CSV table of C-alpha atoms and ligand atoms in Angstrom, one decimal:
chain,number,residue,atom,x,y,z
Q,1,MET,CA,3.6,-15.9,-21.2
Q,2,SER,CA,0.1,-14.6,-20.9
Q,3,ILE,CA,-1.1,-12.4,-18.0
Q,4,ALA,CA,-3.3,-15.3,-16.9
Q,5,SER,CA,-0.5,-17.8,-16.7
Q,6,ASN,CA,1.8,-15.3,-15.0
Q,7,LEU,CA,-0.8,-14.7,-12.4
Q,8,ASP,CA,-1.4,-18.4,-11.9
Q,9,SER,CA,2.2,-19.2,-11.2
Q,10,ILE,CA,2.7,-16.2,-8.9
Q,11,LYS,CA,-0.5,-17.0,-7.0
Q,12,ALA,CA,0.6,-20.7,-6.7
Q,13,SER,CA,3.9,-19.5,-5.1
Q,14,LEU,CA,2.3,-17.3,-2.4
Q,15,PRO,CA,1.6,-18.5,1.1
Q,16,GLU,CA,-2.1,-18.3,2.0
Q,17,ASN,CA,-1.7,-15.3,4.3
Q,18,VAL,CA,-0.1,-13.2,1.7
Q,19,THR,CA,-2.3,-10.8,-0.4
Q,20,LEU,CA,-1.4,-10.1,-4.0
Q,21,VAL,CA,-1.8,-6.6,-5.3
Q,22,ALA,CA,-1.6,-6.7,-9.1
Q,23,VAL,CA,0.2,-3.5,-10.0
Q,24,SER,CA,-1.4,-2.3,-13.2
Q,25,LYS,CA,0.0,1.2,-13.6
Q,26,THR,CA,0.4,2.4,-17.2
Q,27,LYS,CA,-1.3,-0.8,-18.5
Q,28,PRO,CA,-4.5,-0.6,-20.5
Q,29,VAL,CA,-7.9,-1.7,-19.2
Q,30,ALA,CA,-7.8,-4.7,-21.5
Q,31,ASP,CA,-4.8,-6.1,-19.6
Q,32,LEU,CA,-6.4,-5.5,-16.3
Q,33,MET,CA,-9.6,-7.3,-17.5
Q,34,GLU,CA,-7.5,-10.3,-18.4
Q,35,ALA,CA,-6.3,-10.4,-14.8
Q,36,TYR,CA,-9.8,-9.8,-13.6
Q,37,GLU,CA,-11.2,-12.8,-15.6
Q,38,THR,CA,-8.8,-15.1,-13.8
Q,39,GLY,CA,-10.3,-13.9,-10.5
Q,40,GLN,CA,-7.9,-11.1,-9.5
Q,41,ARG,CA,-9.7,-8.4,-7.6
Q,42,ILE,CA,-7.0,-6.2,-6.1
Q,43,PHE,CA,-5.2,-3.8,-8.4
Q,44,GLY,CA,-2.5,-1.2,-7.5
Q,45,GLU,CA,-2.0,2.1,-9.2
Q,46,ASN,CA,0.4,4.9,-8.5
Q,47,LYS,CA,-1.5,7.9,-10.1
Q,48,ILE,CA,-4.8,9.0,-8.8
Q,49,GLN,CA,-6.3,10.2,-12.1
Q,50,GLU,CA,-5.4,6.9,-13.9
Q,51,MET,CA,-6.8,4.9,-11.0
Q,52,ALA,CA,-10.1,6.9,-11.1
Q,53,ASP,CA,-10.4,6.4,-14.9
Q,54,LYS,CA,-9.9,2.7,-14.6
Q,55,TRP,CA,-12.4,2.5,-11.7
Q,56,GLU,CA,-15.0,4.2,-13.8
Q,57,GLN,CA,-14.5,1.7,-16.7
Q,58,MET,CA,-14.2,-1.5,-14.8
Q,59,PRO,CA,-16.4,-3.8,-12.6
Q,60,LYS,CA,-17.2,-2.4,-9.2
Q,61,ASP,CA,-16.1,-5.4,-7.2
Q,62,ILE,CA,-12.5,-4.4,-7.7
Q,63,GLN,CA,-10.5,-3.2,-4.8
Q,64,TRP,CA,-8.3,-0.3,-5.8
Q,65,HIS,CA,-5.0,0.3,-3.9
Q,66,MET,CA,-3.2,3.5,-4.2
Q,67,ILE,CA,0.5,2.5,-4.0
Q,68,GLY,CA,2.1,5.8,-5.2
Q,69,HIS,CA,3.0,9.0,-3.5
Q,70,VAL,CA,-0.2,11.0,-2.8
Q,71,GLN,CA,-0.6,14.7,-3.1
Q,72,THR,CA,-2.9,16.1,-0.5
Q,73,ASN,CA,-4.9,18.1,-3.0
Q,74,LYS,CA,-5.8,14.9,-5.0
Q,75,VAL,CA,-7.1,12.8,-2.2
Q,76,LYS,CA,-10.7,13.9,-3.0
Q,77,PHE,CA,-10.6,12.2,-6.4
Q,78,MET,CA,-10.1,8.8,-4.9
Q,79,ALA,CA,-11.9,9.1,-1.6
Q,80,PRO,CA,-15.2,7.8,-2.9
Q,81,PHE,CA,-13.8,4.4,-3.9
Q,82,VAL,CA,-10.2,3.7,-2.9
Q,83,SER,CA,-9.8,0.5,-0.9
Q,84,LEU,CA,-6.4,1.0,0.6
Q,85,ILE,CA,-3.8,3.8,0.5
Q,86,HIS,CA,-0.3,2.5,0.9
Q,87,GLY,CA,2.0,5.5,0.7
Q,88,ILE,CA,1.0,7.8,3.7
Q,89,ASP,CA,4.0,9.7,5.0
Q,90,SER,CA,2.6,12.7,6.9
Q,91,LEU,CA,0.0,13.7,9.4
Q,92,LYS,CA,-1.2,16.4,7.1
Q,93,LEU,CA,-2.0,13.8,4.4
Q,94,LEU,CA,-3.7,11.5,6.9
Q,95,GLN,CA,-5.8,14.4,8.1
Q,96,GLU,CA,-6.9,15.1,4.5
Q,97,ILE,CA,-7.8,11.5,4.0
Q,98,ASN,CA,-9.8,11.5,7.2
Q,99,ARG,CA,-11.6,14.7,6.1
Q,100,GLN,CA,-12.5,13.3,2.6
Q,101,ALA,CA,-13.5,9.9,4.1
Q,102,LEU,CA,-15.9,11.7,6.4
Q,103,LYS,CA,-17.3,13.7,3.4
Q,104,ASN,CA,-18.0,10.4,1.6
Q,105,ASN,CA,-19.4,8.8,4.8
Q,106,ARG,CA,-16.7,6.1,4.7
Q,107,ILE,CA,-13.8,4.8,6.7
Q,108,ILE,CA,-10.6,4.6,4.5
Q,109,ASP,CA,-8.0,2.0,5.2
Q,110,CYS,CA,-4.4,3.2,5.3
Q,111,LEU,CA,-0.8,2.0,5.5
Q,112,LEU,CA,1.9,4.3,6.8
Q,113,GLN,CA,5.0,4.3,4.5
Q,114,ILE,CA,8.3,3.8,6.3
Q,115,HIS,CA,11.6,4.9,4.7
Q,116,ILE,CA,13.8,1.8,4.8
Q,117,ALA,CA,15.9,2.3,1.7
Q,118,GLU,CA,19.3,3.9,1.5
Q,119,GLU,CA,18.2,6.2,-1.3
Q,120,GLU,CA,17.2,9.7,-0.3
Q,121,THR,CA,14.6,9.8,-3.0
Q,122,LYS,CA,12.2,7.2,-1.6
Q,123,PHE,CA,9.3,8.6,0.4
Q,124,GLY,CA,8.4,7.6,3.9
Q,125,LEU,CA,8.6,8.2,7.6
Q,126,ASP,CA,11.5,7.3,9.8
Q,127,GLU,CA,10.9,5.7,13.1
Q,128,ASN,CA,11.0,8.9,15.0
Q,129,GLU,CA,8.5,10.6,12.7
Q,130,LEU,CA,6.2,7.5,12.9
Q,131,ASN,CA,6.2,7.8,16.7
Q,132,LEU,CA,5.5,11.5,16.6
Q,133,LEU,CA,2.6,11.0,14.2
Q,134,LEU,CA,1.1,8.2,16.3
Q,135,SER,CA,1.4,10.0,19.6
Q,136,SER,CA,-0.1,13.3,18.3
Q,137,PRO,CA,-3.5,14.4,19.6
Q,138,GLU,CA,-4.6,15.0,16.0
Q,139,PHE,CA,-4.0,11.4,15.1
Q,140,LYS,CA,-6.1,10.1,18.0
Q,141,GLU,CA,-9.0,12.3,17.0
Q,142,MET,CA,-9.3,10.9,13.5
Q,143,LYS,CA,-12.4,8.7,13.2
Q,144,ASN,CA,-12.6,8.0,9.5
Q,145,ILE,CA,-9.3,6.3,8.8
Q,146,ARG,CA,-8.1,2.9,9.9
Q,147,ILE,CA,-4.4,2.1,10.1
Q,148,LEU,CA,-4.0,-1.4,8.8
Q,149,GLY,CA,-0.2,-1.4,8.9
Q,150,LEU,CA,3.0,-0.4,7.2
Q,151,MET,CA,4.4,-0.2,3.7
Q,152,GLY,CA,8.0,0.0,2.6
Q,153,MET,CA,10.3,-0.2,-0.5
Q,154,ALA,CA,13.8,-1.6,-0.4
Q,155,THR,CA,16.8,0.0,-2.0
Q,156,PHE,CA,17.0,-0.6,-5.8
Q,157,THR,CA,20.0,-2.9,-5.7
Q,158,GLU,CA,21.2,-6.4,-6.6
Q,159,ASP,CA,22.5,-6.8,-3.1
Q,160,GLN,CA,20.2,-9.4,-1.5
Q,161,ASN,CA,21.7,-8.9,1.9
Q,162,GLN,CA,21.0,-5.2,1.8
Q,163,ILE,CA,17.4,-5.7,0.7
Q,164,LYS,CA,16.9,-8.4,3.4
Q,165,LYS,CA,18.3,-6.1,6.1
Q,166,GLU,CA,15.8,-3.4,5.1
Q,167,PHE,CA,12.8,-5.8,5.1
Q,168,ILE,CA,13.8,-7.1,8.5
Q,169,HIS,CA,14.0,-3.5,9.7
Q,170,LEU,CA,10.5,-2.8,8.5
Q,171,LYS,CA,9.2,-6.0,10.1
Q,172,SER,CA,10.7,-5.0,13.4
Q,173,ILE,CA,9.0,-1.6,13.3
Q,174,PHE,CA,5.8,-3.4,12.4
Q,175,ASP,CA,6.1,-5.8,15.4
Q,176,SER,CA,6.6,-3.0,17.8
Q,177,LEU,CA,3.6,-1.1,16.3
Q,178,LYS,CA,1.5,-4.2,16.8
Q,179,ASN,CA,2.6,-4.4,20.4
Q,180,ARG,CA,1.9,-0.8,21.2
Q,181,ASP,CA,-0.9,-1.0,23.7
Q,182,GLU,CA,-1.2,2.5,24.8
Q,183,TYR,CA,-4.3,3.0,22.8
Q,184,GLY,CA,-6.1,-0.1,24.0
Q,185,LYS,CA,-8.8,-0.8,21.5
Q,186,GLY,CA,-7.9,2.4,19.7
Q,187,ALA,CA,-6.5,3.5,16.4
Q,188,LEU,CA,-4.0,0.7,16.1
Q,189,GLN,CA,-6.3,-2.3,16.7
Q,190,TYR,CA,-6.5,-3.2,13.0
Q,191,VAL,CA,-2.7,-3.3,12.4
Q,192,SER,CA,-2.1,-6.6,10.5
Q,193,THR,CA,-0.5,-5.8,7.2
Q,194,ILE,CA,3.0,-5.3,6.0
Q,195,SER,CA,3.1,-4.3,2.4
Q,196,MET,CA,6.6,-5.1,1.1
Q,197,GLY,CA,8.0,-6.9,-1.9
Q,198,MET,CA,7.7,-6.3,-5.7
Q,199,SER,CA,8.5,-8.4,-8.8
Q,200,GLY,CA,12.2,-8.6,-8.1
Q,201,ASP,CA,12.2,-9.2,-4.3
Q,202,TYR,CA,8.8,-10.5,-3.2
Q,203,GLN,CA,10.0,-14.0,-2.3
Q,204,LEU,CA,12.6,-12.4,0.0
Q,205,ALA,CA,10.0,-10.1,1.4
Q,206,ILE,CA,7.7,-13.0,2.3
Q,207,GLU,CA,10.6,-14.8,4.0
Q,208,CYS,CA,11.0,-11.6,6.1
Q,209,GLY,CA,7.3,-11.5,7.1
Q,210,SER,CA,5.5,-9.6,4.3
Q,211,THR,CA,1.7,-10.1,4.2
Q,212,MET,CA,1.1,-8.1,1.1
Q,213,VAL,CA,3.1,-8.0,-2.1
Q,214,ARG,CA,2.8,-5.5,-4.9
Q,215,ILE,CA,3.7,-7.2,-8.2
Q,216,GLY,CA,3.5,-5.5,-11.6
Q,217,SER,CA,6.0,-6.4,-14.3
Q,218,SER,CA,6.0,-10.1,-13.5
Q,219,ILE,CA,2.3,-10.2,-14.2
Q,220,PHE,CA,1.8,-7.6,-16.9
Q,221,GLY,CA,5.2,-7.4,-18.5
Q,222,GLY,CA,7.6,-4.6,-18.5
Q,223,ARG,CA,6.6,-0.9,-18.6
C,301,LIG,C1,5.5,0.0,-9.7
C,301,LIG,C2,5.5,-0.4,-8.3
C,301,LIG,C3,5.5,-1.7,-7.9
C,301,LIG,C4,5.6,-2.9,-8.8
C,301,LIG,O1,6.8,-3.0,-9.3
C,301,LIG,P1,7.3,-4.2,-10.3
C,301,LIG,O2,8.7,-4.2,-10.2
C,301,LIG,O3,6.7,-3.9,-11.6
C,301,LIG,O4,6.6,-5.4,-9.7
C,301,LIG,C5,5.4,-2.0,-6.5
C,301,LIG,N1,5.3,-1.0,-5.6
C,301,LIG,C6,5.3,0.3,-6.0
C,301,LIG,C7,5.2,1.4,-4.9
C,301,LIG,C8,5.4,0.7,-7.3
C,301,LIG,O5,5.4,2.0,-7.6
């Protein structure tokens, strides 16, 4: 199967309100261009340097999503162009993104990563940490970031019930975030996105309310 036909069949299976992030990490520019030629404009990468290299080489109407873990000292390399940062898991990181966005005279869209998996190794905030972050005075002062919603990764398991439980958990946190009205028309007014679901579990994620799926190997082949 070609990249173009993989993309066609995945896109045909997505509801209209679900955004497809084509996860192109480790893949060469030629592969990304094949996806671009079919009309794909949103690409996800997990290393900032690799994303910046591809950004330089590729058409400028691409929206680049950083889906990996972000080191604070590397935010500056993507701040001029990144379209959405998925994996934010600390106030400190958010503050650096805000600072670099200001330097670049931009507002950078962000998703907060929630830890929903059983594995200790997956990054993300728990509910308590999320609430602490959102209620901190530092958060309320940030003017150059926009929180569009939440991102999460399910446990790496064959157990569909386990994965489903974790997706439903993320959706419930998302719903309560959307319904938080303590800010009025403040920092949370743009919350609309749940980034959950990858090649192996995106259909289940959509059933559980995902609005953004991050699909790599089913489009570009294995890594
Ligand atoms: C690599 C990656 C994906 C895509 O995984 P596939 O199984 O290849 O679809 C999605 N999300 C994140 C955070 C990733 O690192």
